[in-house]
């Protein structure tokens, strides 16, 4: 139950192996179809940042697996030239965990919406963070349910008027940043689709990080959320780097995360590298390579031993 | 006792340590090459309450818990009070007379009272009565002391020589006391010279998974399926199987689907309530065309129901699981050994047809135990992973890869993430051959129809690979008994008893439920004079399904839904009542109060 | 046009504002006492893609979207390209010639091009073409300008006088342009003197809930069920209904169960995927004997499927939902107005029998719109809350209250939490009459059997209160068409068309699905010469269910599973093909590309 | 998204109305049957404390509704003479929310296990906290799955050997206290069944508190958890009252919650009274009494208005 606050780098975190293959550009990561998002949707910014990050990390399309749920934002895997799974609403993180553990050589990137991840997907979110599964989770947080044409999400501000709350929501929203820190995520950041350059760095940092990284991204919905628009954020976001924030400072991370008003911090709130990721801790993966590549079946000796104990 | 057939009942409270004497006896039996069937009636309580373990052994295969008890070993007064009345002439009751008083026993029942105080005056704890009783019991059934000595020595090895010695002493005291005071049974426990193993259904399912090459197993604990998790957790590391306990069953099935898509054979097990939570995702596996195996170990429902009791009540749940039509394979193994064999069979099918497979077990199979000839536990099973392309670096196809290429079989070759050149996205939204969604911009009713038909076409291919059910027993029978899944053993035994009573019956057991060999069944049943369907549920779930697929209406039904499994005489009585025209539906009353 | 029957298609991209002209037209129709049916074919996309709204009006009730279009209003080139080929002689196509080019039209199709640049040179934005087209359209169908003026004035009231004036001007320009340049239809839009209302199925379900006295509504958004939530959210406050958006569908159904147990009539709605997640809890409502109503608005599956398309694919899901056998009522309303009426009927049943009730709607009903005579919307419905005791402070019973007292009907009077003297615990574990668990210490197979039978006995009582289905149409028909739920309208219309083609058909529509009036159906079908089952799914879910309950096997099947609803001619063609022996299963091709 | 840290008492929090009816004793709250827990199970302590708290609050049995899920601990409602619901595994909090909103005059107390509440029930837990539903949630946290005979739970310590982790768990546990604080619970405490007197006070405080109160209670499982036994806690627990802790101090609450080792704090970590509970915020409940008691149906005028808009 204890979460010691040590800050030592754990060993053997080789992050980027040397890449073979041709050097790629953003175009190489373009998916089979163009996004069908509304013109001006914040999600375009995230898509651009993600492709840029993949290029800069010198990853090959087949080395990457994007996993999403259902929602406008969850359509993203279709727009990236990489392996992808467009799963059920709320289940992306669970599916991604299975895929990551089955083939821990893949870079598994989970993308989706605030409703998908923090609403219906909340339980997987919680437990995946505490397990520190090596996933990079990009939440396109537009504080609304976009695809279902505008209802409150768990991050909608109190008082927000939507189709499901025509007189204003009476519920307190969650704040994903402190929640993720308390739940045990080891890389917790917030981005804004209006700040693509920083976003690229945050995503690269998340993919490099061994363990669970959450990047909650303000990705305004131009169609259903008038309260939290591109302009709203543009006028308010402030980079943590510029605020002198130390992402290894636990209290500072939490305090900064609660700031909301004229200055809304974006950047890396919290990072710890002393906790190994789940695949690193799992003895079955210690040797033999990805499970998915191992031969099937049981050796005759092992079979014999299994039967022996039944006799 | 015409052929040798011995049934022992051990009853007491949870926490009284019934499992140990049960295990020791089972080991003694199988090491003598005797067959075994064990069923434990227990409750959803950790300490107290009442447990009743029935162990039955014979030189012939033992098909069910049977109808009678030869030995009763009540570990407390409650158990004595509940079960003494079940004992009839020739039976023996072994009990600690210090604490337990018998009521009135039927004539010819030997009441074998021993005194723990006398036989083990210096030993503390309640477990000692179990060991004494075990010693005495073995004496009664004509077993030398040596096998018990061996097993006790192994059993207590970790606890050191003193404990071994103490237990051996106590067991010996019981053994010797029985020699002096009790009348032994008129036989000695046979030894066939063979050596069997014994296991429970959940172990069999887990081992079947290991044999099939499962590399990823995940679960959320739920009785009576938890045994699969426990076996996997115990053996996963040595076998290279990743085992995960997940936050809930929704996480379980989705994680399994993720692992399966990445290329592992992935399996999970739960009971009905957990299965309900998984139902949405099973449809998603079918839509994304990802092979995954999910086991539903049925227990008495609805809702939380009776968690430690058996039922065959989830058939309609698994048939209807998830919205919309999608290809799925549903199989109900018929014996514990069949559990082992079914898993690799099913994995080959789901891999070939890229769809979910569901195994319907139940508490009776999964927590029941049976002997097995070790030669039947062949881990070297055929493995067919279906069409996976790009594995040998065979390079990308000339055209862009189409994950969901339309085909006559409904099968499209799949490529695993990580494979260079076969990039694609799988989706739970309806999609085109190339994986692009046809639920938004590219919506198209013709394509939707084609994709839906493609998926559903798989069902024909699957059926063609399933073994059709076969009739068992005489062709000219008066009556045909039809069951599915776990009831095979008890129905077979009922058949024998019916024959003894002059009623010629035969038997059709259905294992592969979906898709169903309707034509084969129709042609078999068309030969049958009278059909009686036997199932362990209230509403006749299989009878209704059978009618929907074949139009067959049975002349009678034997149904049980009190949480306990059928005993052979329940079926026999039901068949007689139905043949006599007394009723069309017969619901037996469970006589053993557990 | 023998009897007056006008169908208008409006097509364009999401975001082009198709809804507004649609609503205005609908209002004009119902205010003239004309009947209306509207169906919107749209996609899971917020902007772009393609939407096609069909509005059909007549002096007679309009039963479906029909088979033909009289007017096409394409708002972009895509829509023109997709639909022009559907138009035949006598039809008119109205479009903005500045941007849209027609292809080749069939002979006799009037191409009515107008120029937005010319008619509204100073107005920005794309919506102006809609208003011009609306004005022109009304002129073509012989409507005075006044009704449009009225409605536009109401429509834009909130935006101020300038906007009203601008819109009126533009509409007028379209109207006048049409007078000058287009040939009007050979009729004037009739006015029957009546005044109708119009609503969509989701509104009808929500209003039915309000009429039934629902005090607690909760949901998680899911197309095509979200409309119920939206209506409730909009009107809940004024009606004293608590409306909650919950974190997921599992939370939804459990919250509704909590509210229901506390004494509120509680309802929720979802689509198939959300329903799958609710299935465990539905069984728990039955086990705890708590009345609750859950609506499943079906969409094309499996999995995420085609979220904005219709299907009748969840029948087996709802029949099998949750582990084990338990009493449940399943009803599929047959028209939009029937949605309104069904909810209070169902609430009375679930309250009386203390079990869950499921309404199977589908996108066609729930998002379709129809006119309704306001006198049919009677909110003053009979309300029967079943046996609730202790409400009037009638004091505790002599013996301790038994929540689950065994009774012949299976019903035991319930007491609401908060009532002095009737303290009890409800449980999802099997329990005794007094609510004490019989899954642990007090496990007892006889009691289990009795409690299970008690619950299941309710099904007989329910059946006795359900109206048996009735045959519609001539008794001596050549062929009987059987459908369930939402297809009633289109089948009725097919019947008329078949009659025109000299084929005498009658029709049986099933509304109450579980429990099923098997005997009534059998006796009706035994009179029928040839049975054809019409359903909007792949596998014939109802056909299979019907066979399981009645043994009835249909001679033919008309099935559709491309996401779009039946049009009358699909059924007519299917019946003809089957009668001609060309096929046993007919799957029409949807001609409208949406 | 902001969670302002104001500490003002919100108005009109009448906590204990005057009670009529006879004065009751603990015996009056004894349920129909005796607990079937293992002798020595911690849950006995919680049961005693709960009954004592109900007596001291002068509540009548019919005014109380206990709601549980499934697990050893979730059997509790059967052992209390009060209205009770023994619902599905993991769903108690959702069911309780429905009941509380349907009849907000009931005192709704949710009881269950760590697996039930933090494992499978995690999503309802999270969202019920942010909504500040007026429930008192007592978690009998034995850091194990008891009823299913001993598997890890979300609070099992790393390395714990159970039937599902025979070689030791490799997962990080959650710490419910900071998690609850971050999620927005307004009364967050930890108790120990070995300290019944304090526990009674914590429960009373929770029931009095208008809003969501979490009381995570160390309730040792004597059968399956040897790591975290009664003795283990007895030697370590330390009362926050005695540590000079101020439960309105946010940072101190979080810091104290992470203490684990020789001194494990128990008591009230965090309390805020400035956020109204959901029923207080919900306009439908503003007047007219509990929904469950209101007459059914729609007035003729309202009906007319509803139809009018459709015409
Ligand atoms: C089980 C289930 N419930 C509900 C839905 C309907 N649904 C689809 S997307 C969505 C929410 C979308 O919101 P978010 O995740 O924030 O994504 P956005 O569209 O805002 O990017 C919902 C409720 C569903 N597909 N499945
Ligand atoms: C859907 C579902 N999954 C699994 C179970 C099995 N189950 C019953 S209790 C339990 C866990 C009990 O642990 P906890 O909640 O900590 O309670 P405890 O027994 O330790 O008091 C589980 C997994 C169930 N009843 N329902
Ligand atoms: S609805 Fe909102 S979130 Fe969805 S695509 Fe449009 S702008 Fe983006
Ligand atoms: S198993 Fe553990 S939690 Fe359950 S009753 Fe026994 S001691 Fe208590
Ligand atoms: Mg969103
Ligand atoms: Mg626990």
PDB file of C-alpha atoms in Angstrom, chain B residues 259-459:
ATOM      1  CA  UNK B 259      -3.099 -10.678 -26.235  1.00  0.00           C
ATOM      2  CA  UNK B 260      -4.779 -12.866 -28.833  1.00  0.00           C
ATOM      3  CA  UNK B 261      -4.563 -10.183 -31.464  1.00  0.00           C
ATOM      4  CA  UNK B 262      -0.884  -9.732 -30.713  1.00  0.00           C
ATOM      5  CA  UNK B 263      -0.448 -13.415 -31.452  1.00  0.00           C
ATOM      6  CA  UNK B 264      -0.806 -15.439 -28.252  1.00  0.00           C
ATOM      7  CA  UNK B 265      -3.309 -18.163 -27.765  1.00  0.00           C
ATOM      8  CA  UNK B 266      -5.321 -16.508 -24.993  1.00  0.00           C
ATOM      9  CA  UNK B 267      -7.871 -17.971 -22.639  1.00  0.00           C
ATOM     10  CA  UNK B 268      -9.956 -16.922 -19.655  1.00  0.00           C
ATOM     11  CA  UNK B 269     -12.523 -18.530 -17.393  1.00  0.00           C
ATOM     12  CA  UNK B 270     -15.354 -17.263 -15.265  1.00  0.00           C
ATOM     13  CA  UNK B 271     -18.836 -18.191 -14.145  1.00  0.00           C
ATOM     14  CA  UNK B 272     -22.177 -16.894 -15.398  1.00  0.00           C
ATOM     15  CA  UNK B 273     -22.070 -13.462 -13.765  1.00  0.00           C
ATOM     16  CA  UNK B 274     -18.615 -12.734 -15.048  1.00  0.00           C
ATOM     17  CA  UNK B 275     -19.589 -14.102 -18.427  1.00  0.00           C
ATOM     18  CA  UNK B 276     -22.498 -11.658 -18.582  1.00  0.00           C
ATOM     19  CA  UNK B 277     -19.997  -8.840 -18.192  1.00  0.00           C
ATOM     20  CA  UNK B 278     -17.879 -10.264 -20.981  1.00  0.00           C
ATOM     21  CA  UNK B 279     -20.658 -10.610 -23.483  1.00  0.00           C
ATOM     22  CA  UNK B 280     -20.172  -7.285 -25.253  1.00  0.00           C
ATOM     23  CA  UNK B 281     -16.494  -8.014 -25.857  1.00  0.00           C
ATOM     24  CA  UNK B 282     -17.121 -11.502 -27.236  1.00  0.00           C
ATOM     25  CA  UNK B 283     -19.034  -9.876 -30.048  1.00  0.00           C
ATOM     26  CA  UNK B 284     -16.130  -7.526 -30.563  1.00  0.00           C
ATOM     27  CA  UNK B 285     -13.743 -10.455 -30.945  1.00  0.00           C
ATOM     28  CA  UNK B 286     -16.004 -11.826 -33.659  1.00  0.00           C
ATOM     29  CA  UNK B 287     -16.180  -8.419 -35.336  1.00  0.00           C
ATOM     30  CA  UNK B 288     -12.426  -7.852 -35.232  1.00  0.00           C
ATOM     31  CA  UNK B 289     -11.995 -11.544 -36.126  1.00  0.00           C
ATOM     32  CA  UNK B 290      -9.734 -12.362 -33.229  1.00  0.00           C
ATOM     33  CA  UNK B 291      -9.645 -15.919 -31.882  1.00  0.00           C
ATOM     34  CA  UNK B 292     -10.103 -16.184 -28.130  1.00  0.00           C
ATOM     35  CA  UNK B 293     -11.407 -18.876 -25.785  1.00  0.00           C
ATOM     36  CA  UNK B 294     -13.637 -18.146 -22.828  1.00  0.00           C
ATOM     37  CA  UNK B 295     -14.813 -20.729 -20.327  1.00  0.00           C
ATOM     38  CA  UNK B 296     -18.111 -20.317 -18.492  1.00  0.00           C
ATOM     39  CA  UNK B 297     -18.249 -22.673 -15.519  1.00  0.00           C
ATOM     40  CA  UNK B 298     -21.929 -22.613 -14.741  1.00  0.00           C
ATOM     41  CA  UNK B 299     -23.311 -22.427 -11.235  1.00  0.00           C
ATOM     42  CA  UNK B 300     -26.842 -22.169  -9.921  1.00  0.00           C
ATOM     43  CA  UNK B 301     -28.353 -18.818 -10.937  1.00  0.00           C
ATOM     44  CA  UNK B 302     -29.763 -16.324 -11.558  1.00  0.00           C
ATOM     45  CA  UNK B 303     -27.572 -13.469 -10.268  1.00  0.00           C
ATOM     46  CA  UNK B 304     -25.209 -14.477  -7.484  1.00  0.00           C
ATOM     47  CA  UNK B 305     -27.466 -17.481  -7.011  1.00  0.00           C
ATOM     48  CA  UNK B 306     -25.879 -20.393  -5.211  1.00  0.00           C
ATOM     49  CA  UNK B 307     -22.181 -19.919  -5.925  1.00  0.00           C
ATOM     50  CA  UNK B 308     -21.107 -23.383  -4.835  1.00  0.00           C
ATOM     51  CA  UNK B 309     -23.844 -25.343  -6.536  1.00  0.00           C
ATOM     52  CA  UNK B 310     -24.136 -26.743 -10.014  1.00  0.00           C
ATOM     53  CA  UNK B 311     -26.525 -26.014 -12.844  1.00  0.00           C
ATOM     54  CA  UNK B 312     -26.723 -25.983 -16.627  1.00  0.00           C
ATOM     55  CA  UNK B 313     -28.430 -22.642 -16.699  1.00  0.00           C
ATOM     56  CA  UNK B 314     -26.282 -20.494 -18.964  1.00  0.00           C
ATOM     57  CA  UNK B 315     -26.963 -22.038 -22.360  1.00  0.00           C
ATOM     58  CA  UNK B 316     -29.239 -19.245 -23.557  1.00  0.00           C
ATOM     59  CA  UNK B 317     -26.921 -16.698 -22.058  1.00  0.00           C
ATOM     60  CA  UNK B 318     -23.960 -17.881 -24.096  1.00  0.00           C
ATOM     61  CA  UNK B 319     -26.035 -18.385 -27.225  1.00  0.00           C
ATOM     62  CA  UNK B 320     -27.350 -14.836 -26.964  1.00  0.00           C
ATOM     63  CA  UNK B 321     -24.252 -13.193 -25.519  1.00  0.00           C
ATOM     64  CA  UNK B 322     -23.714  -9.766 -27.038  1.00  0.00           C
ATOM     65  CA  UNK B 323     -25.739  -7.744 -29.489  1.00  0.00           C
ATOM     66  CA  UNK B 324     -26.242  -8.766 -33.100  1.00  0.00           C
ATOM     67  CA  UNK B 325     -25.457 -11.961 -34.959  1.00  0.00           C
ATOM     68  CA  UNK B 326     -21.894 -13.182 -35.009  1.00  0.00           C
ATOM     69  CA  UNK B 327     -20.029 -16.449 -35.478  1.00  0.00           C
ATOM     70  CA  UNK B 328     -19.186 -18.258 -32.270  1.00  0.00           C
ATOM     71  CA  UNK B 329     -18.422 -21.816 -31.269  1.00  0.00           C
ATOM     72  CA  UNK B 330     -19.984 -23.234 -28.116  1.00  0.00           C
ATOM     73  CA  UNK B 331     -18.922 -26.563 -26.717  1.00  0.00           C
ATOM     74  CA  UNK B 332     -19.860 -28.390 -23.546  1.00  0.00           C
ATOM     75  CA  UNK B 333     -17.338 -31.092 -22.606  1.00  0.00           C
ATOM     76  CA  UNK B 334     -18.926 -34.294 -21.425  1.00  0.00           C
ATOM     77  CA  UNK B 335     -16.407 -35.625 -18.919  1.00  0.00           C
ATOM     78  CA  UNK B 336     -13.500 -34.285 -16.929  1.00  0.00           C
ATOM     79  CA  UNK B 337     -11.053 -35.926 -19.277  1.00  0.00           C
ATOM     80  CA  UNK B 338     -12.995 -34.478 -22.168  1.00  0.00           C
ATOM     81  CA  UNK B 339     -12.364 -31.036 -20.667  1.00  0.00           C
ATOM     82  CA  UNK B 340      -8.687 -31.630 -21.259  1.00  0.00           C
ATOM     83  CA  UNK B 341      -9.199 -32.751 -24.826  1.00  0.00           C
ATOM     84  CA  UNK B 342     -11.719 -30.127 -25.792  1.00  0.00           C
ATOM     85  CA  UNK B 343      -9.509 -27.095 -25.207  1.00  0.00           C
ATOM     86  CA  UNK B 344      -6.919 -27.823 -27.919  1.00  0.00           C
ATOM     87  CA  UNK B 345      -9.683 -28.880 -30.311  1.00  0.00           C
ATOM     88  CA  UNK B 346     -11.450 -25.606 -29.748  1.00  0.00           C
ATOM     89  CA  UNK B 347      -8.294 -23.541 -30.109  1.00  0.00           C
ATOM     90  CA  UNK B 348      -7.638 -25.050 -33.501  1.00  0.00           C
ATOM     91  CA  UNK B 349     -11.132 -24.120 -34.557  1.00  0.00           C
ATOM     92  CA  UNK B 350     -11.093 -20.557 -33.268  1.00  0.00           C
ATOM     93  CA  UNK B 351      -7.678 -19.976 -34.772  1.00  0.00           C
ATOM     94  CA  UNK B 352      -8.840 -21.319 -38.090  1.00  0.00           C
ATOM     95  CA  UNK B 353     -12.091 -19.378 -38.099  1.00  0.00           C
ATOM     96  CA  UNK B 354     -10.874 -16.312 -36.188  1.00  0.00           C
ATOM     97  CA  UNK B 355     -13.818 -16.060 -33.860  1.00  0.00           C
ATOM     98  CA  UNK B 356     -14.533 -16.539 -30.161  1.00  0.00           C
ATOM     99  CA  UNK B 357     -14.981 -19.989 -28.690  1.00  0.00           C
ATOM    100  CA  UNK B 358     -16.929 -20.647 -25.528  1.00  0.00           C
ATOM    101  CA  UNK B 359     -16.613 -23.672 -23.302  1.00  0.00           C
ATOM    102  CA  UNK B 360     -19.612 -24.402 -21.124  1.00  0.00           C
ATOM    103  CA  UNK B 361     -18.501 -26.325 -18.118  1.00  0.00           C
ATOM    104  CA  UNK B 362     -20.313 -26.450 -14.810  1.00  0.00           C
ATOM    105  CA  UNK B 363     -19.493 -26.943 -11.174  1.00  0.00           C
ATOM    106  CA  UNK B 364     -20.114 -30.660 -11.449  1.00  0.00           C
ATOM    107  CA  UNK B 365     -17.393 -31.077 -14.058  1.00  0.00           C
ATOM    108  CA  UNK B 366     -15.075 -28.312 -12.990  1.00  0.00           C
ATOM    109  CA  UNK B 367     -14.909 -29.108  -9.315  1.00  0.00           C
ATOM    110  CA  UNK B 368     -15.716 -32.771  -9.618  1.00  0.00           C
ATOM    111  CA  UNK B 369     -12.782 -35.130  -9.706  1.00  0.00           C
ATOM    112  CA  UNK B 370     -12.200 -38.215 -11.697  1.00  0.00           C
ATOM    113  CA  UNK B 371      -9.512 -40.776 -12.321  1.00  0.00           C
ATOM    114  CA  UNK B 372      -7.793 -40.763 -15.653  1.00  0.00           C
ATOM    115  CA  UNK B 373      -5.423 -43.123 -17.360  1.00  0.00           C
ATOM    116  CA  UNK B 374      -2.275 -40.997 -17.768  1.00  0.00           C
ATOM    117  CA  UNK B 375      -1.964 -42.203 -21.344  1.00  0.00           C
ATOM    118  CA  UNK B 376      -5.101 -40.219 -22.101  1.00  0.00           C
ATOM    119  CA  UNK B 377      -3.356 -37.007 -21.106  1.00  0.00           C
ATOM    120  CA  UNK B 378      -1.541 -36.485 -24.342  1.00  0.00           C
ATOM    121  CA  UNK B 379       0.023 -33.046 -24.416  1.00  0.00           C
ATOM    122  CA  UNK B 380       1.378 -33.591 -27.868  1.00  0.00           C
ATOM    123  CA  UNK B 381      -1.766 -32.418 -29.624  1.00  0.00           C
ATOM    124  CA  UNK B 382      -2.079 -31.230 -33.209  1.00  0.00           C
ATOM    125  CA  UNK B 383      -1.873 -27.463 -33.427  1.00  0.00           C
ATOM    126  CA  UNK B 384      -3.341 -25.517 -36.320  1.00  0.00           C
ATOM    127  CA  UNK B 385      -3.062 -21.793 -36.007  1.00  0.00           C
ATOM    128  CA  UNK B 386      -5.039 -21.090 -39.152  1.00  0.00           C
ATOM    129  CA  UNK B 387      -3.954 -18.673 -41.824  1.00  0.00           C
ATOM    130  CA  UNK B 388      -1.377 -16.263 -40.433  1.00  0.00           C
ATOM    131  CA  UNK B 389       0.679 -14.511 -43.051  1.00  0.00           C
ATOM    132  CA  UNK B 390       3.910 -12.623 -42.979  1.00  0.00           C
ATOM    133  CA  UNK B 391       5.374 -14.748 -40.221  1.00  0.00           C
ATOM    134  CA  UNK B 392       8.355 -15.909 -42.214  1.00  0.00           C
ATOM    135  CA  UNK B 393       9.208 -12.486 -43.476  1.00  0.00           C
ATOM    136  CA  UNK B 394       7.498 -13.432 -46.723  1.00  0.00           C
ATOM    137  CA  UNK B 395       7.174  -9.758 -47.469  1.00  0.00           C
ATOM    138  CA  UNK B 396       4.163  -7.632 -48.176  1.00  0.00           C
ATOM    139  CA  UNK B 397       1.653  -8.706 -50.814  1.00  0.00           C
ATOM    140  CA  UNK B 398       1.664  -6.961 -54.149  1.00  0.00           C
ATOM    141  CA  UNK B 399      -1.481  -5.004 -53.353  1.00  0.00           C
ATOM    142  CA  UNK B 400      -2.030  -3.433 -49.987  1.00  0.00           C
ATOM    143  CA  UNK B 401      -2.953  -6.075 -47.484  1.00  0.00           C
ATOM    144  CA  UNK B 402      -6.672  -6.571 -46.927  1.00  0.00           C
ATOM    145  CA  UNK B 403      -7.268  -7.889 -43.449  1.00  0.00           C
ATOM    146  CA  UNK B 404     -10.910  -8.688 -44.143  1.00  0.00           C
ATOM    147  CA  UNK B 405     -10.714  -9.882 -47.707  1.00  0.00           C
ATOM    148  CA  UNK B 406     -14.002 -11.406 -48.795  1.00  0.00           C
ATOM    149  CA  UNK B 407     -13.717 -15.143 -49.252  1.00  0.00           C
ATOM    150  CA  UNK B 408     -15.965 -18.107 -49.710  1.00  0.00           C
ATOM    151  CA  UNK B 409     -15.025 -19.597 -46.365  1.00  0.00           C
ATOM    152  CA  UNK B 410     -15.401 -16.279 -44.618  1.00  0.00           C
ATOM    153  CA  UNK B 411     -11.800 -16.581 -43.518  1.00  0.00           C
ATOM    154  CA  UNK B 412      -9.233 -13.942 -44.426  1.00  0.00           C
ATOM    155  CA  UNK B 413      -5.561 -14.492 -43.640  1.00  0.00           C
ATOM    156  CA  UNK B 414      -4.513 -12.483 -40.633  1.00  0.00           C
ATOM    157  CA  UNK B 415      -1.233 -10.752 -39.897  1.00  0.00           C
ATOM    158  CA  UNK B 416       0.071 -10.124 -36.410  1.00  0.00           C
ATOM    159  CA  UNK B 417       1.023  -6.636 -35.230  1.00  0.00           C
ATOM    160  CA  UNK B 418       4.752  -6.260 -35.557  1.00  0.00           C
ATOM    161  CA  UNK B 419       4.871  -7.907 -38.972  1.00  0.00           C
ATOM    162  CA  UNK B 420       6.530  -5.615 -41.517  1.00  0.00           C
ATOM    163  CA  UNK B 421       4.367  -4.763 -44.480  1.00  0.00           C
ATOM    164  CA  UNK B 422       0.934  -5.891 -43.336  1.00  0.00           C
ATOM    165  CA  UNK B 423      -0.157  -2.771 -41.496  1.00  0.00           C
ATOM    166  CA  UNK B 424      -3.861  -2.676 -40.808  1.00  0.00           C
ATOM    167  CA  UNK B 425      -6.402  -1.583 -38.224  1.00  0.00           C
ATOM    168  CA  UNK B 426      -8.971  -3.972 -36.815  1.00  0.00           C
ATOM    169  CA  UNK B 427     -12.238  -2.417 -35.743  1.00  0.00           C
ATOM    170  CA  UNK B 428     -15.419  -3.170 -33.839  1.00  0.00           C
ATOM    171  CA  UNK B 429     -17.278  -0.816 -36.131  1.00  0.00           C
ATOM    172  CA  UNK B 430     -18.387  -2.387 -39.367  1.00  0.00           C
ATOM    173  CA  UNK B 431     -15.532  -2.088 -41.831  1.00  0.00           C
ATOM    174  CA  UNK B 432     -14.568  -2.787 -45.373  1.00  0.00           C
ATOM    175  CA  UNK B 433     -12.185  -5.470 -46.606  1.00  0.00           C
ATOM    176  CA  UNK B 434      -9.242  -3.166 -45.929  1.00  0.00           C
ATOM    177  CA  UNK B 435     -10.378  -2.428 -42.387  1.00  0.00           C
ATOM    178  CA  UNK B 436     -11.601   1.079 -43.140  1.00  0.00           C
ATOM    179  CA  UNK B 437     -14.815   1.863 -41.268  1.00  0.00           C
ATOM    180  CA  UNK B 438     -18.056   1.732 -43.171  1.00  0.00           C
ATOM    181  CA  UNK B 439     -20.017   3.173 -40.299  1.00  0.00           C
ATOM    182  CA  UNK B 440     -19.179   6.772 -41.006  1.00  0.00           C
ATOM    183  CA  UNK B 441     -18.126   8.535 -44.161  1.00  0.00           C
ATOM    184  CA  UNK B 442     -17.990   5.351 -46.177  1.00  0.00           C
ATOM    185  CA  UNK B 443     -21.220   3.804 -44.961  1.00  0.00           C
ATOM    186  CA  UNK B 444     -22.581   1.495 -47.601  1.00  0.00           C
ATOM    187  CA  UNK B 445     -25.392  -1.002 -47.164  1.00  0.00           C
ATOM    188  CA  UNK B 446     -24.078  -3.347 -49.836  1.00  0.00           C
ATOM    189  CA  UNK B 447     -20.661  -3.582 -48.264  1.00  0.00           C
ATOM    190  CA  UNK B 448     -22.215  -3.991 -44.846  1.00  0.00           C
ATOM    191  CA  UNK B 449     -24.257  -6.889 -46.117  1.00  0.00           C
ATOM    192  CA  UNK B 450     -21.236  -8.506 -47.721  1.00  0.00           C
ATOM    193  CA  UNK B 451     -19.077  -8.208 -44.598  1.00  0.00           C
ATOM    194  CA  UNK B 452     -21.796  -9.514 -42.331  1.00  0.00           C
ATOM    195  CA  UNK B 453     -22.343 -12.490 -44.615  1.00  0.00           C
ATOM    196  CA  UNK B 454     -18.623 -13.136 -44.825  1.00  0.00           C
ATOM    197  CA  UNK B 455     -18.369 -13.454 -41.055  1.00  0.00           C
ATOM    198  CA  UNK B 456     -21.452 -15.580 -40.734  1.00  0.00           C
ATOM    199  CA  UNK B 457     -20.337 -17.951 -43.502  1.00  0.00           C
ATOM    200  CA  UNK B 458     -17.747 -19.268 -41.100  1.00  0.00           C
ATOM    201  CA  UNK B 459     -20.442 -21.175 -39.263  1.00  0.00           C
TER     202      UNK B 459
END
